[in-house]
Short mmCIF file of C-alpha atoms and ligand atoms in Angstrom, two decimals:
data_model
loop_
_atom_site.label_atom_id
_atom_site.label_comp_id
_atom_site.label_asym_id
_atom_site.label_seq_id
_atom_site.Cartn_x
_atom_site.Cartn_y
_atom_site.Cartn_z
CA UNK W 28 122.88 49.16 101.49
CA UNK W 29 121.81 47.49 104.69
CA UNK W 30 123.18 46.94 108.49
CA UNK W 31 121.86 44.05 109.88
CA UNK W 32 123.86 44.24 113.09
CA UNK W 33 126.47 46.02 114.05
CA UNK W 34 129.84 45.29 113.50
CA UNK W 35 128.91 43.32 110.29
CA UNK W 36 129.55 45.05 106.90
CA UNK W 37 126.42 46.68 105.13
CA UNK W 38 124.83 44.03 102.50
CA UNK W 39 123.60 45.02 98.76
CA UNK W 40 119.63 44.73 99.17
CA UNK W 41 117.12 45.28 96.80
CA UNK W 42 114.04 46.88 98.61
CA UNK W 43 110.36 47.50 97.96
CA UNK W 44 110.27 51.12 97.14
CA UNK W 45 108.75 52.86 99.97
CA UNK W 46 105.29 54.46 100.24
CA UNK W 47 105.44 57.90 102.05
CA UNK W 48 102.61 57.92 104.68
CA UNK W 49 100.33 60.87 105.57
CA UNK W 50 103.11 63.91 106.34
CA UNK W 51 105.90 62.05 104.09
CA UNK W 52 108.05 62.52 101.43
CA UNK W 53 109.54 59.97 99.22
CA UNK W 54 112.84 61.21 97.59
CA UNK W 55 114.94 59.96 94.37
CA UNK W 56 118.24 60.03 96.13
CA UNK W 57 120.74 61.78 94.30
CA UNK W 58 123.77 61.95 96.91
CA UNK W 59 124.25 61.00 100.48
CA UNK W 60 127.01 62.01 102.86
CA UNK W 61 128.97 59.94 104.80
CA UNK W 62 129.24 61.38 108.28
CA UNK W 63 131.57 59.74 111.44
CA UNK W 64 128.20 59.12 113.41
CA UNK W 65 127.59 56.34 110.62
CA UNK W 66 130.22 54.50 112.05
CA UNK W 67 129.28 54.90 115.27
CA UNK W 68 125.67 53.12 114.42
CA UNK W 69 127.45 50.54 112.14
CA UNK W 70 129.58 49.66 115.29
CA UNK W 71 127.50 49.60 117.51
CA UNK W 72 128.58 52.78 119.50
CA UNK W 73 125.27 54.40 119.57
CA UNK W 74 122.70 51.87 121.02
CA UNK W 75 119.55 50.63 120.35
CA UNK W 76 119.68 51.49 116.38
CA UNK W 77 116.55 50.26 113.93
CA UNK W 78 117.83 47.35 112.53
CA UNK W 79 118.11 46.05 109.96
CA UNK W 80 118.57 49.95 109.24
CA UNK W 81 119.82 51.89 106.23
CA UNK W 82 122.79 54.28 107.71
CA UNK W 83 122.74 57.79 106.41
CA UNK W 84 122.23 61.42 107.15
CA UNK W 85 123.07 63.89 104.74
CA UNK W 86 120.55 63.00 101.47
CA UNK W 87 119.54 65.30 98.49
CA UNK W 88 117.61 64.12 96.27
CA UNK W 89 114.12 64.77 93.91
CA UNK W 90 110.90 64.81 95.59
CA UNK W 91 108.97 61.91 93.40
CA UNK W 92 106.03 61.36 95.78
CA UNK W 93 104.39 63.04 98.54
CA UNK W 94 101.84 61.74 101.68
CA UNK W 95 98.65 63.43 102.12
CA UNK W 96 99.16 66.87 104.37
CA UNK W 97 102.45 67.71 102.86
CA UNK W 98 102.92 71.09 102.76
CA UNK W 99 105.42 73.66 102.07
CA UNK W 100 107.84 70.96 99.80
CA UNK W 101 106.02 69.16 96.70
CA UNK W 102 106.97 66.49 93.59
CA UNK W 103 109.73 67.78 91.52
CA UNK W 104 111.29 70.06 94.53
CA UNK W 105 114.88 69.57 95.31
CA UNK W 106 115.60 68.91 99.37
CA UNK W 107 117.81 68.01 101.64
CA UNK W 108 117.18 65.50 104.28
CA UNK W 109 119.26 65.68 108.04
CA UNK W 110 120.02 64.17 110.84
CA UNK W 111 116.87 65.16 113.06
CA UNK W 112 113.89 63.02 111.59
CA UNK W 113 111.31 63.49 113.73
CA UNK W 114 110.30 65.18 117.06
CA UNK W 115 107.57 65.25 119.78
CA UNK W 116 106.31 68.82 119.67
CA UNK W 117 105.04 68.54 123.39
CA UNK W 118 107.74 67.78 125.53
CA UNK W 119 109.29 70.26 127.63
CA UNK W 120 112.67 70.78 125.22
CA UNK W 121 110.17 71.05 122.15
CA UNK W 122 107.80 73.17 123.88
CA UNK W 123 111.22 75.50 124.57
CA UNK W 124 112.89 75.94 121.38
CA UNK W 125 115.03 72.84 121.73
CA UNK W 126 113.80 70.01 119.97
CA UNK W 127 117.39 68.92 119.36
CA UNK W 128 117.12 67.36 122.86
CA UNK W 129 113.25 66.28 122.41
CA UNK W 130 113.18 62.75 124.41
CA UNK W 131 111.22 61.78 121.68
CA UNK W 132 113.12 62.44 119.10
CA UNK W 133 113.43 60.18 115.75
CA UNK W 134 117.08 60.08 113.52
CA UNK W 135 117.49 59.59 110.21
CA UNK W 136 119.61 56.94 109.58
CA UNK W 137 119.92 55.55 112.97
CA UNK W 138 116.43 55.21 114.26
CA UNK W 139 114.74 55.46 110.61
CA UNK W 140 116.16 54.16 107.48
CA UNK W 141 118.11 56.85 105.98
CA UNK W 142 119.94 57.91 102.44
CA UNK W 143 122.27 55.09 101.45
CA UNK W 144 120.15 53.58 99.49
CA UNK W 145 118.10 54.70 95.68
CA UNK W 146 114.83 55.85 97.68
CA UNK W 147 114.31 57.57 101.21
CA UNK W 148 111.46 58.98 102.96
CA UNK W 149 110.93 61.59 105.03
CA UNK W 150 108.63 63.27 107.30
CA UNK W 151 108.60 66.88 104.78
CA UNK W 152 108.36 68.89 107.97
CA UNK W 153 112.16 68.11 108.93
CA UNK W 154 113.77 69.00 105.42
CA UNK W 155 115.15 71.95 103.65
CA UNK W 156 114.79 72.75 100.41
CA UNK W 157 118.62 73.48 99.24
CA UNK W 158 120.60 76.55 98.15
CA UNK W 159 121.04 76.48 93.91
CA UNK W 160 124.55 76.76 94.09
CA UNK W 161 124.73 73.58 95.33
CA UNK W 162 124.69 70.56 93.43
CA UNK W 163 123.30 67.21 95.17
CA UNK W 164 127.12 65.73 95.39
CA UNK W 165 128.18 69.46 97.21
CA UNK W 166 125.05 70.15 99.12
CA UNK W 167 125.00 66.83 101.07
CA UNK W 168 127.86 67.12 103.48
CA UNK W 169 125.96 70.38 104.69
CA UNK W 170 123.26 68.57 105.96
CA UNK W 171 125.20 67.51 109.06
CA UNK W 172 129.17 68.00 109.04
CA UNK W 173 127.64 71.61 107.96
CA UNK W 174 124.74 71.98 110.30
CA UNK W 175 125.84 70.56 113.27
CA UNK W 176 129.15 72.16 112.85
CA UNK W 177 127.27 75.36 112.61
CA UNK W 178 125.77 74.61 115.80
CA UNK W 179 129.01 74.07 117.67
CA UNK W 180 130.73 77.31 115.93
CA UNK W 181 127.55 79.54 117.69
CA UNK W 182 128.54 77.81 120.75
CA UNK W 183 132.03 78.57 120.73
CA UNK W 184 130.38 82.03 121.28
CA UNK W 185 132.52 85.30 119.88
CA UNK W 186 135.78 83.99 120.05
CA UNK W 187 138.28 85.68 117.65
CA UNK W 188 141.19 82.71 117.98
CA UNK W 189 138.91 79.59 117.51
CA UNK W 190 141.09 75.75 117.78
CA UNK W 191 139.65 73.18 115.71
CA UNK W 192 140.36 69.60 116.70
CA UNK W 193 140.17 67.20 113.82
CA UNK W 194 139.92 68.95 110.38
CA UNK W 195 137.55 66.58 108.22
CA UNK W 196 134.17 67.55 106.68
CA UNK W 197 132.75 69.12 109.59
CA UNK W 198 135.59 71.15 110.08
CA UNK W 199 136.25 71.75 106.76
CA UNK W 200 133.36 73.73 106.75
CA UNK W 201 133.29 75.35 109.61
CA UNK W 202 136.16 76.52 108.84
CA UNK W 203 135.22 78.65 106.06
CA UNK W 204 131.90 80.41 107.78
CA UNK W 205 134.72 81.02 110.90
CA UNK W 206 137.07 82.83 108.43
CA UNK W 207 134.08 84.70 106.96
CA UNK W 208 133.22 85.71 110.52
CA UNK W 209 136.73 87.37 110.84
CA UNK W 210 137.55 85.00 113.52
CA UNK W 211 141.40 83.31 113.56
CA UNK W 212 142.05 79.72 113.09
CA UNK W 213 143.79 77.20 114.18
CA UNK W 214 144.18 73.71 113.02
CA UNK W 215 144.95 70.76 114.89
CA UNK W 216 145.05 66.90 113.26
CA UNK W 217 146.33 63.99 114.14
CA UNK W 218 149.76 64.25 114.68
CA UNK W 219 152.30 63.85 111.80
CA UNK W 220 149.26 64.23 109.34
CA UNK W 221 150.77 67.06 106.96
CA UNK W 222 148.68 66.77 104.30
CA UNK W 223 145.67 67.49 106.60
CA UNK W 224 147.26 70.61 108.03
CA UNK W 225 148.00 71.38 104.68
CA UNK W 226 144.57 71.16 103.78
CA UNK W 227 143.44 73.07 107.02
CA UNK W 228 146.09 76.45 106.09
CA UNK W 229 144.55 76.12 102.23
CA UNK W 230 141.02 76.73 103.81
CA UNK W 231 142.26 79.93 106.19
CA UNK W 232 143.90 78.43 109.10
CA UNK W 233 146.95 80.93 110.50
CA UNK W 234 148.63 78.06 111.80
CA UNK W 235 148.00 74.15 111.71
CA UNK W 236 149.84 71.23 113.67
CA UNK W 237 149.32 68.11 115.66
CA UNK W 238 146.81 67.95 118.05
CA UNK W 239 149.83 67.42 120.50
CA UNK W 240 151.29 70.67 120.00
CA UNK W 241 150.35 73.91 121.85
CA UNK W 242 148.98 76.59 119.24
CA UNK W 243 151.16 79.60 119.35
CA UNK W 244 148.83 81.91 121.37
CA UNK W 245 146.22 80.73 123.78
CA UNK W 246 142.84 80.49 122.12
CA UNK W 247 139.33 81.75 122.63
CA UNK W 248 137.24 79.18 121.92
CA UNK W 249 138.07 75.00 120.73
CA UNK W 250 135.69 72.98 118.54
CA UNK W 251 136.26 68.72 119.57
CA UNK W 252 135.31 67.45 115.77
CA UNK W 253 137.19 64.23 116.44
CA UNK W 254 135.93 61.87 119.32
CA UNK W 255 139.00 61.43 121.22
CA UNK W 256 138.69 62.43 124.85
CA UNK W 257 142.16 62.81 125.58
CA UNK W 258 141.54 65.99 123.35
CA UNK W 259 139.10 67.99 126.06
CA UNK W 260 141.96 68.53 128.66
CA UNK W 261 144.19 69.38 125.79
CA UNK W 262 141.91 71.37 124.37
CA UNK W 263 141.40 73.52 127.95
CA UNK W 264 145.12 73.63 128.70
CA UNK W 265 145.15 75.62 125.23
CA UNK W 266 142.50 78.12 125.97
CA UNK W 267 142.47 81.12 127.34
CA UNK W 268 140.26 82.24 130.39
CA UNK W 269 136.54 82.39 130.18
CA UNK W 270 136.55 80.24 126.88
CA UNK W 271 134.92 77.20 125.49
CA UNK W 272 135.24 73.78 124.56
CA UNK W 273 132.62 72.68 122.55
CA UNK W 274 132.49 69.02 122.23
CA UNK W 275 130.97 68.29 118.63
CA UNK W 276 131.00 64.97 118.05
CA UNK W 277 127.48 62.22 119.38
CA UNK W 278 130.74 59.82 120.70
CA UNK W 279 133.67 60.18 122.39
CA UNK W 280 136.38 58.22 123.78
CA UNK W 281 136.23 58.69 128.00
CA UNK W 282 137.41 61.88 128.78
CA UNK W 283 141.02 61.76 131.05
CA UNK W 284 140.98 63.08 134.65
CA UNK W 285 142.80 66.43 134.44
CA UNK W 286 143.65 68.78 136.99
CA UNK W 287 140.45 71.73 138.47
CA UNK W 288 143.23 74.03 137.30
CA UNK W 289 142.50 73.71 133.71
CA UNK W 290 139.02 74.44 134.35
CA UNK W 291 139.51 77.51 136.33
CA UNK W 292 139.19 80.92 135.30
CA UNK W 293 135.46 80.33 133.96
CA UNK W 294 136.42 78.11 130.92
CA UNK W 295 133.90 76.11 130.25
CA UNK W 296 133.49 72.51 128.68
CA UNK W 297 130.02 71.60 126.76
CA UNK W 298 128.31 69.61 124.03
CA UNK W 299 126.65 70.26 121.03
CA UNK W 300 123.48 67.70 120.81
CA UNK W 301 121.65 67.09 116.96
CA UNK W 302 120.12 70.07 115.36
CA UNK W 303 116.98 72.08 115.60
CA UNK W 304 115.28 73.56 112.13
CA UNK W 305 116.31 76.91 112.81
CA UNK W 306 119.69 75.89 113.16
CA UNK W 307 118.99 74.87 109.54
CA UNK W 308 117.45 77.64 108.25
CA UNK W 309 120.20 80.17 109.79
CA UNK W 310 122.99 78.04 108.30
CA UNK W 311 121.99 77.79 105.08
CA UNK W 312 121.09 81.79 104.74
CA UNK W 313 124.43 81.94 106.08
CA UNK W 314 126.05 79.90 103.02
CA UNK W 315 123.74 81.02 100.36
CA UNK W 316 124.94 83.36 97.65
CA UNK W 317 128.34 83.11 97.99
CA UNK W 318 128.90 79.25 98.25
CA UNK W 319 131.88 77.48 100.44
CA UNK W 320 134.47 75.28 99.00
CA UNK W 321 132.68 72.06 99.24
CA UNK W 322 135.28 69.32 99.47
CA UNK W 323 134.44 66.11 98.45
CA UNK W 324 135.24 62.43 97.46
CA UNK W 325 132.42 61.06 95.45
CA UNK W 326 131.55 57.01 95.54
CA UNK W 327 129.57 54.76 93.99
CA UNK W 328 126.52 53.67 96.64
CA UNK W 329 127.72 50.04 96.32
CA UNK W 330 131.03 51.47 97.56
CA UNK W 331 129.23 52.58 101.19
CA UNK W 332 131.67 49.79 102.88
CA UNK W 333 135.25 51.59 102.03
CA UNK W 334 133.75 54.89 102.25
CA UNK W 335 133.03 53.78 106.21
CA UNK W 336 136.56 52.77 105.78
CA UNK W 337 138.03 55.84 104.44
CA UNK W 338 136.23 58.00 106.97
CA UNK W 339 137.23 55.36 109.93
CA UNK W 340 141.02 56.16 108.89
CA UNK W 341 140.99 59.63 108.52
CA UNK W 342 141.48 59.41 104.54
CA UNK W 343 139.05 61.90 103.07
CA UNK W 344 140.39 65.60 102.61
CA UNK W 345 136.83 66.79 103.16
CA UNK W 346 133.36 64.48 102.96
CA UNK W 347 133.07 61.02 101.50
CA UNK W 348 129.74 61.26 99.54
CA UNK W 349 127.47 58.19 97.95
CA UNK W 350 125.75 58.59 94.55
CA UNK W 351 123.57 56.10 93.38
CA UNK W 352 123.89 54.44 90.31
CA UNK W 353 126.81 55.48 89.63
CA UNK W 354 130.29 53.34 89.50
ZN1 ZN I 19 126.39 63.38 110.91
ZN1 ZN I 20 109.82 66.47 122.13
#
């Protein structure tokens, strides 16, 4: 499924099946997730995207080729490719353990072709081979909604009462690592939507309501999952002193003036930028053994256009995810 420029829906295209270079990987695509930041490259929110590009983030899928000087993954492994497609290695964030923020840095499915489509490469140095208990449909939403929201849950720090704004597949996650943690949750959705609170107590949350309601006791950390920036001063004016907002999301709405008060008292307000492999390799020894409650609304590949939709209208109770072939 193709993007040829934003704003346009993605076109059934048959491509030339393509030939992993030196380093590469090319992958039978099994399943791909569907993550928000697709619609932000199909709209044209995130500039200067490959086109014409193939969106997606989150693929599993068979090993069925490899480049010369692949090592570590070979044909017939099971792997996961995410978001973070290719970095540097010599600027100064690689050279300091942050190659999320290389200024160098490649993405899968927004400045390389990515997983919605039968075949994907990769550079094999950027993927993880998957947890077992995970079947291709289940694993994929971990490679981003579960990674990155991993990422933003460390930076929330050690706060027991943790907020989470906008409870999709990210957060659905999240949710369930937080709970393992021992830390207390607390649900916020868009307002009136009782089926996602619902959803949000079902997965461990002590209280859930709109994300215009104060929580019942001040929290310790918030986690912005949906990209509204009305949320961050809402967000503050429910946490307590010396916590964190952790803004999640690669686009969000402009953020509101609000008053130095809500600030004050050493809260703090930061983002959470891509991924780094170890951010990978801690997550998934952190969900290995005993799996998470994967969520998830399966579709048809050819269906990639109202699974964007589905996703833009806060519809899926979990993570849309595309399967080839299938339909
Ligand atoms: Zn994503
Ligand atoms: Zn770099």
């Amino acid at each position: 499924m193709l993007l040829q420029s934003p704003g346009q829906p993605l076109r059934p295209i048959e491509l030339e099946r393509p030939a992993p270079q030196a380093g590469e990987i090319l992958i039978a695509v099994g399943a791909c997730g569907v993550c928000r930041t697709d619609l932000h490259v199909a709209d044209g929110e995130l500039p200067d995207s490959k086109l014409p590009l193939v969106l997606g983030h989150e693929i599993v899928g068979t090993v069925v080729a490899a480049g010369l000087n692949v090592r570590r993954i070979t044909i017939g492994d099971r792997v996961g490719v995410p978001w973070l497609g290719w970095t540097c290695g010599s600027c100064r964030f690689c050279l300091s353990g942050r190659e999320n923020l290389c200024v160098r840095a490649r993405f899968t499915g927004y400045t390389l072709d990515g997983g919605y489509a039968e075949y994907a490469v990769a550079d094999a140095r950027y993927c993880f081979l998957l947890p077992p208990e995970y079947d291709d449909v289940h694993a994929a939403p971990l490679l981003c909604a579960g990674l990155i929201g991993y990422r933003a849950l460390v930076a929330a720090g050690q706060a027991e009462r943790l907020g989470i704004y906008g409870f999709g597949a990210a957060a659905h996650i999240v949710a369930q690592v937080a709970r393992r943690q021992g830390r207390r949750l607390f649900a916020f959705t868009r307002p009136g939507d009782v089926e996602g609170q619902r959803f949000a107590q079902d997965l461990g949350a002590e209280w859930a309501g709109g994300s215009d309601q104060a929580p019942p006791e001040p929290l310790d950390a918030a986690i912005l999952f949906a990209p509204v920036g009305a949320l961050v001063p809402a967000a503050l004016a429910a946490t307590e002193k010396g916590g964190t907002v952790v803004c999640a999301g690669i686009h969000m709405s402009p953020i509101p003036s609000f008053s130095y008060e809500l600030l004050w008292g050493e809260r703090v307000v930061r983002s959470v930028a891509n991924l780094t492999r170890a951010d990978g390799e801690a997550f998934f020894r952190a969900v290995t053994g005993s799996p998470l409650e994967i969520s998830v609304e399966p579709m048809p590949l050819l269906d990639a256009n109202a699974a964007l939709d589905r996703v833009r209208s806060g519809r899926v109770r979990g993570a849309a995810v595309l399967v080839p072939g299938s339909g």
